[in-house]
PDB file of C-alpha atoms in Angstrom:
ATOM      1  CA  UNK A   1     -20.310  -3.555  -9.181  1.00  0.00           C
ATOM      2  CA  UNK A   2     -17.422  -5.932  -8.337  1.00  0.00           C
ATOM      3  CA  UNK A   3     -13.840  -4.803  -8.591  1.00  0.00           C
ATOM      4  CA  UNK A   4     -12.046  -6.378 -11.548  1.00  0.00           C
ATOM      5  CA  UNK A   5      -8.567  -7.906 -11.260  1.00  0.00           C
ATOM      6  CA  UNK A   6      -5.812  -6.214 -13.226  1.00  0.00           C
ATOM      7  CA  UNK A   7      -3.817  -8.142 -15.810  1.00  0.00           C
ATOM      8  CA  UNK A   8      -0.148  -8.890 -15.214  1.00  0.00           C
ATOM      9  CA  UNK A   9       0.782  -6.250 -17.815  1.00  0.00           C
ATOM     10  CA  UNK A  10      -1.451  -3.634 -16.191  1.00  0.00           C
ATOM     11  CA  UNK A  11       0.149  -4.367 -12.825  1.00  0.00           C
ATOM     12  CA  UNK A  12       3.673  -4.135 -14.255  1.00  0.00           C
ATOM     13  CA  UNK A  13       2.868  -0.860 -16.049  1.00  0.00           C
ATOM     14  CA  UNK A  14       1.380   0.684 -12.929  1.00  0.00           C
ATOM     15  CA  UNK A  15       4.243  -0.465 -10.706  1.00  0.00           C
ATOM     16  CA  UNK A  16       6.586   1.650 -12.853  1.00  0.00           C
ATOM     17  CA  UNK A  17       4.702   4.672 -11.507  1.00  0.00           C
ATOM     18  CA  UNK A  18       5.212   3.586  -7.865  1.00  0.00           C
ATOM     19  CA  UNK A  19       8.933   3.137  -7.184  1.00  0.00           C
ATOM     20  CA  UNK A  20       9.581   0.927  -4.172  1.00  0.00           C
ATOM     21  CA  UNK A  21       6.385  -1.083  -4.563  1.00  0.00           C
ATOM     22  CA  UNK A  22       6.549  -4.608  -5.955  1.00  0.00           C
ATOM     23  CA  UNK A  23       4.392  -7.627  -6.619  1.00  0.00           C
ATOM     24  CA  UNK A  24       4.994 -10.540  -4.253  1.00  0.00           C
ATOM     25  CA  UNK A  25       2.767 -13.420  -5.246  1.00  0.00           C
ATOM     26  CA  UNK A  26      -0.702 -11.935  -5.507  1.00  0.00           C
ATOM     27  CA  UNK A  27      -0.039  -8.848  -3.351  1.00  0.00           C
ATOM     28  CA  UNK A  28       1.420  -5.366  -3.744  1.00  0.00           C
ATOM     29  CA  UNK A  29       4.088  -4.826  -1.100  1.00  0.00           C
ATOM     30  CA  UNK A  30       6.387  -2.123   0.180  1.00  0.00           C
ATOM     31  CA  UNK A  31       8.522  -1.519   3.246  1.00  0.00           C
ATOM     32  CA  UNK A  32       9.364   2.012   4.387  1.00  0.00           C
ATOM     33  CA  UNK A  33      12.274   2.913   6.683  1.00  0.00           C
ATOM     34  CA  UNK A  34      11.891   5.733   9.161  1.00  0.00           C
ATOM     35  CA  UNK A  35      14.296   7.461  11.541  1.00  0.00           C
ATOM     36  CA  UNK A  36      12.760   6.195  14.786  1.00  0.00           C
ATOM     37  CA  UNK A  37      10.210   3.784  16.160  1.00  0.00           C
ATOM     38  CA  UNK A  38       7.953   6.703  17.110  1.00  0.00           C
ATOM     39  CA  UNK A  39       8.045   8.027  13.526  1.00  0.00           C
ATOM     40  CA  UNK A  40       7.127   4.570  12.237  1.00  0.00           C
ATOM     41  CA  UNK A  41       4.255   4.277  14.725  1.00  0.00           C
ATOM     42  CA  UNK A  42       2.940   7.706  13.701  1.00  0.00           C
ATOM     43  CA  UNK A  43       2.985   6.647  10.062  1.00  0.00           C
ATOM     44  CA  UNK A  44       1.023   3.480  10.919  1.00  0.00           C
ATOM     45  CA  UNK A  45      -1.705   5.604  12.506  1.00  0.00           C
ATOM     46  CA  UNK A  46      -1.819   7.849   9.434  1.00  0.00           C
ATOM     47  CA  UNK A  47      -1.982   4.839   7.087  1.00  0.00           C
ATOM     48  CA  UNK A  48      -4.814   3.372   9.177  1.00  0.00           C
ATOM     49  CA  UNK A  49      -6.776   6.600   8.718  1.00  0.00           C
ATOM     50  CA  UNK A  50      -6.237   6.527   4.938  1.00  0.00           C
ATOM     51  CA  UNK A  51      -7.332   2.890   4.826  1.00  0.00           C
ATOM     52  CA  UNK A  52     -10.529   3.732   6.678  1.00  0.00           C
ATOM     53  CA  UNK A  53     -11.203   6.646   4.300  1.00  0.00           C
ATOM     54  CA  UNK A  54     -10.789   4.325   1.298  1.00  0.00           C
ATOM     55  CA  UNK A  55     -12.554   1.413   3.024  1.00  0.00           C
ATOM     56  CA  UNK A  56      -9.671  -0.736   1.813  1.00  0.00           C
ATOM     57  CA  UNK A  57      -7.224  -2.249   4.272  1.00  0.00           C
ATOM     58  CA  UNK A  58      -3.773  -3.760   3.884  1.00  0.00           C
ATOM     59  CA  UNK A  59      -1.785  -6.029   6.128  1.00  0.00           C
ATOM     60  CA  UNK A  60       0.179  -3.387   7.994  1.00  0.00           C
ATOM     61  CA  UNK A  61       3.274  -4.271  10.028  1.00  0.00           C
ATOM     62  CA  UNK A  62       5.139  -2.011  12.428  1.00  0.00           C
ATOM     63  CA  UNK A  63       8.797  -2.821  13.051  1.00  0.00           C
ATOM     64  CA  UNK A  64      11.350  -0.938  15.123  1.00  0.00           C
ATOM     65  CA  UNK A  65      11.819   1.729  12.454  1.00  0.00           C
ATOM     66  CA  UNK A  66       9.915   0.192   9.553  1.00  0.00           C
ATOM     67  CA  UNK A  67       6.389   0.088   8.216  1.00  0.00           C
ATOM     68  CA  UNK A  68       5.492  -2.723   5.816  1.00  0.00           C
ATOM     69  CA  UNK A  69       2.325  -2.998   3.759  1.00  0.00           C
ATOM     70  CA  UNK A  70       0.947  -5.907   1.772  1.00  0.00           C
ATOM     71  CA  UNK A  71      -2.366  -5.570  -0.055  1.00  0.00           C
ATOM     72  CA  UNK A  72      -4.714  -7.226  -2.504  1.00  0.00           C
ATOM     73  CA  UNK A  73      -8.482  -7.101  -2.965  1.00  0.00           C
ATOM     74  CA  UNK A  74     -10.463  -9.797  -1.174  1.00  0.00           C
ATOM     75  CA  UNK A  75     -13.632  -8.909  -3.131  1.00  0.00           C
ATOM     76  CA  UNK A  76     -11.751  -9.804  -6.329  1.00  0.00           C
ATOM     77  CA  UNK A  77     -10.659 -13.210  -5.085  1.00  0.00           C
ATOM     78  CA  UNK A  78      -7.371 -11.951  -3.672  1.00  0.00           C
ATOM     79  CA  UNK A  79      -6.246 -10.357  -6.949  1.00  0.00           C
ATOM     80  CA  UNK A  80      -4.600  -6.965  -7.420  1.00  0.00           C
ATOM     81  CA  UNK A  81      -7.034  -4.249  -8.505  1.00  0.00           C
ATOM     82  CA  UNK A  82      -7.305  -0.474  -8.958  1.00  0.00           C
ATOM     83  CA  UNK A  83      -8.201  -0.241  -5.261  1.00  0.00           C
ATOM     84  CA  UNK A  84      -4.789  -1.589  -4.274  1.00  0.00           C
ATOM     85  CA  UNK A  85      -2.994   0.945  -6.435  1.00  0.00           C
ATOM     86  CA  UNK A  86      -5.171   3.752  -5.061  1.00  0.00           C
ATOM     87  CA  UNK A  87      -4.137   2.778  -1.539  1.00  0.00           C
ATOM     88  CA  UNK A  88      -0.463   2.460  -2.518  1.00  0.00           C
ATOM     89  CA  UNK A  89      -0.519   5.931  -4.096  1.00  0.00           C
ATOM     90  CA  UNK A  90      -2.123   7.491  -1.025  1.00  0.00           C
ATOM     91  CA  UNK A  91       0.394   5.810   1.289  1.00  0.00           C
ATOM     92  CA  UNK A  92       3.289   7.047  -0.861  1.00  0.00           C
ATOM     93  CA  UNK A  93       1.857  10.555  -0.674  1.00  0.00           C
ATOM     94  CA  UNK A  94       1.903  10.590   3.129  1.00  0.00           C
ATOM     95  CA  UNK A  95       5.150   8.640   3.582  1.00  0.00           C
ATOM     96  CA  UNK A  96       7.312  11.611   2.660  1.00  0.00           C
ATOM     97  CA  UNK A  97       5.719  13.762   5.332  1.00  0.00           C
ATOM     98  CA  UNK A  98       6.751  11.126   7.889  1.00  0.00           C
ATOM     99  CA  UNK A  99      10.335  11.089   6.631  1.00  0.00           C
ATOM    100  CA  UNK A 100      10.005   7.595   5.204  1.00  0.00           C
ATOM    101  CA  UNK A 101      12.484   6.262   2.686  1.00  0.00           C
TER     102      UNK A 101
END
């Protein structure tokens, strides 16, 4: 069964539950700050594992002490879906353990 795009209202409602995440064009995005480059790199590895578990992958960018994610669902024509919010929630859950703000 294909993944259905969420409406603009559904996206806005769900973003209220994920502080720090926003909609940029047709993608959910967030940037996390960490204390060091090593901490940021460790978080990238952890995010990659979560993405493999969910079989849903974001654009993931490692900066000096930042990790940025940008995600939408290709199978839904590049729209935002439940799968994107599931990934965002999982990433938020692990970010704290890495000291991300």
